[in-house]
Amino acid sequence: AQSVTQLDSHVSVSEGTPVLLRCNYSSSYSPSLFWYVQHPNKGLQLLLKYTSAATLVKGINGFEAEFKKSETSFHLTKPSAHMSDAAEYFCVVTAASGGYQKVTFGIGTKLQVIP
Amino acid sequence: ETGVTQTPRHLVMGMTNKKSLKCEQHLGHNAMYWYKQSAKKPLELMFVYNFKEQTENNSVPSRFSPECPNSSHLFLHLHTLQPEDSALYLCASSQEAQRGYNEQFFGPGTRLTVL
């Protein structure tokens, strides 16, 4: 079984303050984990991914995430929010099983950045 | 053209119409995917093609019919749709579908409205 829980459907931060978007997962296999961002009327863009190498993963635009196996978490952070960060963020878990890739998306977190 | 392109970007159709969505990837990938994105729901994986072979059909109604003539092109043929099929349809590609660590690259989507 595999699932992803994004703990907040909406997060609001002031420009220049830290961002924390939370994601918990469960997987029966050795998962890979991803964060994608979607700006309005656009497709999804990869921010970063964890694939069993370093547990602290750095991505584009100053985002990073830490894989914590004991807590089954993969929270996304950024030290200082920018107006352009306002978008929807998706946590994704994938695992290969029986020759097929199982992909599970979280429901998404909408990030609002207040000037 | 670079990345993943989708046409048309917007489509309005009646329930008795037949239309097709087109996706093309310029990344040299071997796997392609169709997703449905509806408001307040996680992304729903519809179909997966790996090396032109369909490997997943997630209980999608037969009014949606995919076609993958080669690794670079993917179509979604639509006929006798229902209003609840209105959504953003996203196409994605990845290196191959059997490896959990391969990230997916998304197109901008087709916004479909069924009247």
mmCIF file of C-alpha atoms in Angstrom:
data_model
loop_
_atom_site.group_PDB
_atom_site.id
_atom_site.type_symbol
_atom_site.label_atom_id
_atom_site.label_comp_id
_atom_site.label_asym_id
_atom_site.label_seq_id
_atom_site.Cartn_x
_atom_site.Cartn_y
_atom_site.Cartn_z
ATOM 1 C CA ALA A 1 0.000 0.000 0.000
ATOM 2 C CA GLN A 2 1.163 3.526 -0.682
ATOM 3 C CA SER A 3 -0.233 6.906 0.337
ATOM 4 C CA VAL A 4 0.697 10.564 0.658
ATOM 5 C CA THR A 5 -0.770 13.051 3.124
ATOM 6 C CA GLN A 6 -0.194 16.758 2.714
ATOM 7 C CA LEU A 7 -1.129 18.056 6.096
ATOM 8 C CA ASP A 8 -2.196 21.557 5.052
ATOM 9 C CA SER A 9 -4.422 22.413 2.125
ATOM 10 C CA HIS A 10 -3.537 26.127 2.426
ATOM 11 C CA VAL A 11 -0.502 27.870 3.884
ATOM 12 C CA SER A 12 -0.135 31.628 4.126
ATOM 13 C CA VAL A 13 3.191 33.358 4.857
ATOM 14 C CA SER A 14 4.513 36.879 4.652
ATOM 15 C CA GLU A 15 7.141 37.703 2.065
ATOM 16 C CA GLY A 16 10.601 37.159 3.519
ATOM 17 C CA THR A 17 9.493 34.662 6.187
ATOM 18 C CA PRO A 18 10.191 30.908 6.166
ATOM 19 C CA VAL A 19 8.033 28.414 4.323
ATOM 20 C CA LEU A 20 7.152 24.954 5.645
ATOM 21 C CA LEU A 21 4.927 22.608 3.625
ATOM 22 C CA ARG A 22 4.344 19.283 5.301
ATOM 23 C CA CYS A 23 4.163 15.861 3.711
ATOM 24 C CA ASN A 24 3.869 12.404 5.260
ATOM 25 C CA TYR A 25 3.940 9.201 3.277
ATOM 26 C CA SER A 26 3.551 5.484 3.617
ATOM 27 C CA SER A 27 4.958 2.873 1.291
ATOM 28 C CA SER A 28 5.567 -0.863 1.409
ATOM 29 C CA TYR A 29 8.628 -0.456 -0.781
ATOM 30 C CA SER A 30 11.716 1.716 -0.897
ATOM 31 C CA PRO A 31 10.139 4.912 -2.136
ATOM 32 C CA SER A 32 11.370 7.852 -4.119
ATOM 33 C CA LEU A 33 9.859 11.161 -3.094
ATOM 34 C CA PHE A 34 9.302 14.313 -5.099
ATOM 35 C CA TRP A 35 7.973 17.818 -4.702
ATOM 36 C CA TYR A 36 6.390 19.515 -7.700
ATOM 37 C CA VAL A 37 5.101 23.064 -8.041
ATOM 38 C CA GLN A 38 2.210 24.206 -10.212
ATOM 39 C CA HIS A 39 1.638 27.848 -11.042
ATOM 40 C CA PRO A 40 -1.824 28.882 -12.282
ATOM 41 C CA ASN A 41 -2.695 27.505 -15.725
ATOM 42 C CA LYS A 42 0.642 25.711 -15.964
ATOM 43 C CA GLY A 43 1.818 22.137 -15.764
ATOM 44 C CA LEU A 44 3.761 20.703 -12.845
ATOM 45 C CA GLN A 45 7.454 21.496 -12.490
ATOM 46 C CA LEU A 46 9.878 19.387 -10.472
ATOM 47 C CA LEU A 47 11.324 21.202 -7.447
ATOM 48 C CA LEU A 48 13.406 18.393 -5.995
ATOM 49 C CA LYS A 49 13.581 14.640 -5.491
ATOM 50 C CA TYR A 50 14.852 12.082 -3.006
ATOM 51 C CA THR A 51 16.020 8.744 -4.368
ATOM 52 C CA SER A 52 17.874 7.068 -1.465
ATOM 53 C CA ALA A 53 21.022 9.177 -1.601
ATOM 54 C CA ALA A 54 21.488 12.178 0.723
ATOM 55 C CA THR A 55 18.512 12.693 3.039
ATOM 56 C CA LEU A 56 18.701 16.488 2.757
ATOM 57 C CA VAL A 57 17.804 17.388 -0.778
ATOM 58 C CA LYS A 58 18.285 20.811 -2.324
ATOM 59 C CA GLY A 59 16.089 21.908 -5.191
ATOM 60 C CA ILE A 60 15.462 24.863 -7.420
ATOM 61 C CA ASN A 61 14.524 28.362 -6.252
ATOM 62 C CA GLY A 62 16.021 27.886 -2.780
ATOM 63 C CA PHE A 63 13.743 25.035 -1.711
ATOM 64 C CA GLU A 64 14.953 21.998 0.161
ATOM 65 C CA ALA A 65 13.426 18.942 1.810
ATOM 66 C CA GLU A 66 14.598 16.400 4.331
ATOM 67 C CA PHE A 67 13.714 12.729 4.121
ATOM 68 C CA LYS A 68 13.062 11.366 7.608
ATOM 69 C CA LYS A 69 12.391 7.664 7.462
ATOM 70 C CA SER A 70 11.618 7.328 11.164
ATOM 71 C CA GLU A 71 8.926 9.981 10.881
ATOM 72 C CA THR A 72 7.876 8.987 7.327
ATOM 73 C CA SER A 73 8.046 12.649 6.413
ATOM 74 C CA PHE A 74 9.391 14.713 3.532
ATOM 75 C CA HIS A 75 8.644 18.318 4.448
ATOM 76 C CA LEU A 76 9.476 21.135 2.039
ATOM 77 C CA THR A 77 11.145 24.282 3.360
ATOM 78 C CA LYS A 78 12.504 27.589 2.164
ATOM 79 C CA PRO A 79 14.213 30.150 4.413
ATOM 80 C CA SER A 80 12.606 33.228 2.877
ATOM 81 C CA ALA A 81 9.422 33.335 0.808
ATOM 82 C CA HIS A 82 9.221 35.340 -2.384
ATOM 83 C CA MET A 83 6.059 36.577 -4.069
ATOM 84 C CA SER A 84 6.818 34.307 -7.031
ATOM 85 C CA ASP A 85 6.566 31.261 -4.722
ATOM 86 C CA ALA A 86 2.790 31.619 -4.584
ATOM 87 C CA ALA A 87 1.561 28.422 -6.246
ATOM 88 C CA GLU A 88 0.293 24.943 -5.487
ATOM 89 C CA TYR A 89 2.776 22.329 -4.273
ATOM 90 C CA PHE A 90 2.425 18.577 -4.641
ATOM 91 C CA CYS A 91 4.223 15.870 -2.712
ATOM 92 C CA VAL A 92 4.594 12.625 -4.672
ATOM 93 C CA VAL A 93 5.760 9.155 -3.713
ATOM 94 C CA THR A 94 6.762 6.535 -6.243
ATOM 95 C CA ALA A 95 7.975 2.975 -5.968
ATOM 96 C CA ALA A 96 8.824 0.273 -8.456
ATOM 97 C CA SER A 97 7.036 -2.989 -7.827
ATOM 98 C CA GLY A 98 6.687 -6.009 -10.061
ATOM 99 C CA GLY A 99 8.217 -4.157 -12.987
ATOM 100 C CA TYR A 100 5.773 -1.263 -12.717
ATOM 101 C CA GLN A 101 6.044 2.156 -11.178
ATOM 102 C CA LYS A 102 3.350 3.121 -8.691
ATOM 103 C CA VAL A 103 2.883 6.890 -8.439
ATOM 104 C CA THR A 104 0.802 8.544 -5.734
ATOM 105 C CA PHE A 105 0.173 12.291 -5.569
ATOM 106 C CA GLY A 106 -0.812 14.278 -2.532
ATOM 107 C CA ILE A 107 -3.854 16.513 -2.748
ATOM 108 C CA GLY A 108 -1.705 19.644 -2.915
ATOM 109 C CA THR A 109 -0.945 22.648 -0.695
ATOM 110 C CA LYS A 110 -1.723 26.140 -1.915
ATOM 111 C CA LEU A 111 0.895 28.613 -0.786
ATOM 112 C CA GLN A 112 -0.122 32.238 -0.451
ATOM 113 C CA VAL A 113 2.599 34.869 -0.014
ATOM 114 C CA ILE A 114 1.488 38.151 1.517
ATOM 115 C CA PRO A 115 3.441 41.283 0.592
ATOM 116 C CA GLU B 1 9.893 23.037 -29.212
ATOM 117 C CA THR B 2 11.300 21.765 -25.952
ATOM 118 C CA GLY B 3 9.941 19.679 -23.100
ATOM 119 C CA VAL B 4 6.381 18.426 -23.255
ATOM 120 C CA THR B 5 3.773 20.190 -25.359
ATOM 121 C CA GLN B 6 0.021 19.716 -25.377
ATOM 122 C CA THR B 7 -2.629 20.836 -27.832
ATOM 123 C CA PRO B 8 -5.142 22.290 -27.662
ATOM 124 C CA ARG B 9 -4.694 24.289 -24.460
ATOM 125 C CA HIS B 10 -8.442 24.798 -24.106
ATOM 126 C CA LEU B 11 -11.318 22.701 -25.444
ATOM 127 C CA VAL B 12 -15.050 23.078 -25.100
ATOM 128 C CA MET B 13 -17.159 20.216 -26.367
ATOM 129 C CA GLY B 14 -20.686 18.912 -26.222
ATOM 130 C CA MET B 15 -21.518 15.511 -24.858
ATOM 131 C CA THR B 16 -22.030 14.056 -28.332
ATOM 132 C CA ASN B 17 -18.800 15.384 -29.844
ATOM 133 C CA LYS B 18 -15.630 13.463 -30.618
ATOM 134 C CA LYS B 19 -12.329 15.215 -30.054
ATOM 135 C CA SER B 20 -8.707 14.328 -29.415
ATOM 136 C CA LEU B 21 -6.011 15.707 -27.144
ATOM 137 C CA LYS B 22 -2.429 15.594 -28.346
ATOM 138 C CA CYS B 23 0.794 15.393 -26.394
ATOM 139 C CA GLU B 24 4.340 15.454 -27.728
ATOM 140 C CA GLN B 25 7.587 15.115 -25.799
ATOM 141 C CA HIS B 26 10.949 16.308 -27.095
ATOM 142 C CA LEU B 27 13.042 14.762 -24.318
ATOM 143 C CA GLY B 28 13.859 11.355 -25.756
ATOM 144 C CA HIS B 29 11.831 9.624 -23.053
ATOM 145 C CA ASN B 30 10.262 6.188 -23.326
ATOM 146 C CA ALA B 31 7.269 6.531 -21.005
ATOM 147 C CA MET B 32 4.244 8.781 -21.315
ATOM 148 C CA TYR B 33 1.304 9.380 -19.007
ATOM 149 C CA TRP B 34 -2.176 10.902 -18.981
ATOM 150 C CA TYR B 35 -3.482 12.470 -15.767
ATOM 151 C CA LYS B 36 -6.785 14.084 -14.860
ATOM 152 C CA GLN B 37 -6.670 17.039 -12.468
ATOM 153 C CA SER B 38 -9.974 18.062 -10.894
ATOM 154 C CA ALA B 39 -10.510 20.685 -8.226
ATOM 155 C CA LYS B 40 -10.024 19.482 -4.648
ATOM 156 C CA LYS B 41 -8.912 15.986 -5.735
ATOM 157 C CA PRO B 42 -5.445 14.455 -6.077
ATOM 158 C CA LEU B 43 -4.086 14.006 -9.559
ATOM 159 C CA GLU B 44 -5.580 10.856 -11.040
ATOM 160 C CA LEU B 45 -3.305 8.730 -13.165
ATOM 161 C CA MET B 46 -5.321 7.521 -16.158
ATOM 162 C CA PHE B 47 -2.964 5.712 -18.514
ATOM 163 C CA VAL B 48 0.705 4.789 -18.745
ATOM 164 C CA TYR B 49 2.620 3.845 -21.868
ATOM 165 C CA ASN B 50 6.120 2.406 -21.630
ATOM 166 C CA PHE B 51 8.041 1.868 -24.877
ATOM 167 C CA LYS B 52 4.720 2.372 -26.744
ATOM 168 C CA GLU B 53 2.978 -0.393 -24.786
ATOM 169 C CA GLN B 54 0.113 0.438 -22.467
ATOM 170 C CA THR B 55 1.093 -0.729 -19.009
ATOM 171 C CA GLU B 56 -1.641 0.847 -16.882
ATOM 172 C CA ASN B 57 -5.289 1.682 -17.258
ATOM 173 C CA ASN B 58 -6.624 2.816 -13.917
ATOM 174 C CA SER B 59 -10.275 1.869 -14.399
ATOM 175 C CA VAL B 60 -10.823 4.705 -16.829
ATOM 176 C CA PRO B 61 -14.230 4.743 -18.604
ATOM 177 C CA SER B 62 -14.150 3.609 -22.218
ATOM 178 C CA ARG B 63 -15.231 7.051 -23.412
ATOM 179 C CA PHE B 64 -11.512 7.903 -22.970
ATOM 180 C CA SER B 65 -9.329 6.069 -25.465
ATOM 181 C CA PRO B 66 -5.551 6.531 -25.485
ATOM 182 C CA GLU B 67 -3.230 6.025 -28.426
ATOM 183 C CA CYS B 68 0.556 5.990 -28.463
ATOM 184 C CA PRO B 69 1.877 5.636 -32.025
ATOM 185 C CA ASN B 70 5.511 6.153 -30.957
ATOM 186 C CA SER B 71 7.469 7.108 -27.859
ATOM 187 C CA SER B 72 7.195 10.813 -28.617
ATOM 188 C CA HIS B 73 3.456 11.145 -29.181
ATOM 189 C CA LEU B 74 0.435 10.393 -27.069
ATOM 190 C CA PHE B 75 -3.220 11.028 -27.848
ATOM 191 C CA LEU B 76 -6.376 10.905 -25.781
ATOM 192 C CA HIS B 77 -9.483 10.361 -27.893
ATOM 193 C CA LEU B 78 -12.695 11.590 -26.327
ATOM 194 C CA HIS B 79 -16.271 10.660 -27.191
ATOM 195 C CA THR B 80 -19.669 10.995 -25.510
ATOM 196 C CA LEU B 81 -18.154 12.651 -22.460
ATOM 197 C CA GLN B 82 -20.083 13.726 -19.381
ATOM 198 C CA PRO B 83 -20.001 17.135 -17.653
ATOM 199 C CA GLU B 84 -18.086 15.571 -14.737
ATOM 200 C CA ASP B 85 -15.242 14.877 -17.172
ATOM 201 C CA SER B 86 -14.505 18.595 -17.260
ATOM 202 C CA ALA B 87 -10.994 18.987 -15.841
ATOM 203 C CA LEU B 88 -7.399 19.799 -16.656
ATOM 204 C CA TYR B 89 -5.801 16.905 -18.521
ATOM 205 C CA LEU B 90 -2.071 16.694 -18.041
ATOM 206 C CA CYS B 91 0.406 14.738 -20.078
ATOM 207 C CA ALA B 92 3.792 13.747 -18.684
ATOM 208 C CA SER B 93 6.839 11.798 -19.772
ATOM 209 C CA SER B 94 9.745 10.095 -18.033
ATOM 210 C CA GLN B 95 12.808 8.093 -19.004
ATOM 211 C CA GLU B 96 10.929 4.857 -18.456
ATOM 212 C CA ALA B 97 8.022 3.701 -16.346
ATOM 213 C CA GLN B 98 9.587 0.820 -14.437
ATOM 214 C CA ARG B 99 12.005 2.885 -12.380
ATOM 215 C CA GLY B 100 10.530 4.579 -9.338
ATOM 216 C CA TYR B 101 13.279 7.199 -9.199
ATOM 217 C CA ASN B 102 12.567 8.717 -12.603
ATOM 218 C CA GLU B 103 10.931 12.102 -12.330
ATOM 219 C CA GLN B 104 8.143 13.028 -14.689
ATOM 220 C CA PHE B 105 8.099 16.086 -16.904
ATOM 221 C CA PHE B 106 4.690 17.657 -17.390
ATOM 222 C CA GLY B 107 3.057 19.536 -20.197
ATOM 223 C CA PRO B 108 0.940 22.651 -19.542
ATOM 224 C CA GLY B 109 -2.309 20.730 -19.778
ATOM 225 C CA THR B 110 -5.544 20.951 -21.750
ATOM 226 C CA ARG B 111 -8.452 22.611 -19.959
ATOM 227 C CA LEU B 112 -11.497 20.600 -21.035
ATOM 228 C CA THR B 113 -15.060 21.789 -20.545
ATOM 229 C CA VAL B 114 -17.933 19.440 -21.368
ATOM 230 C CA LEU B 115 -21.281 21.128 -21.848
#
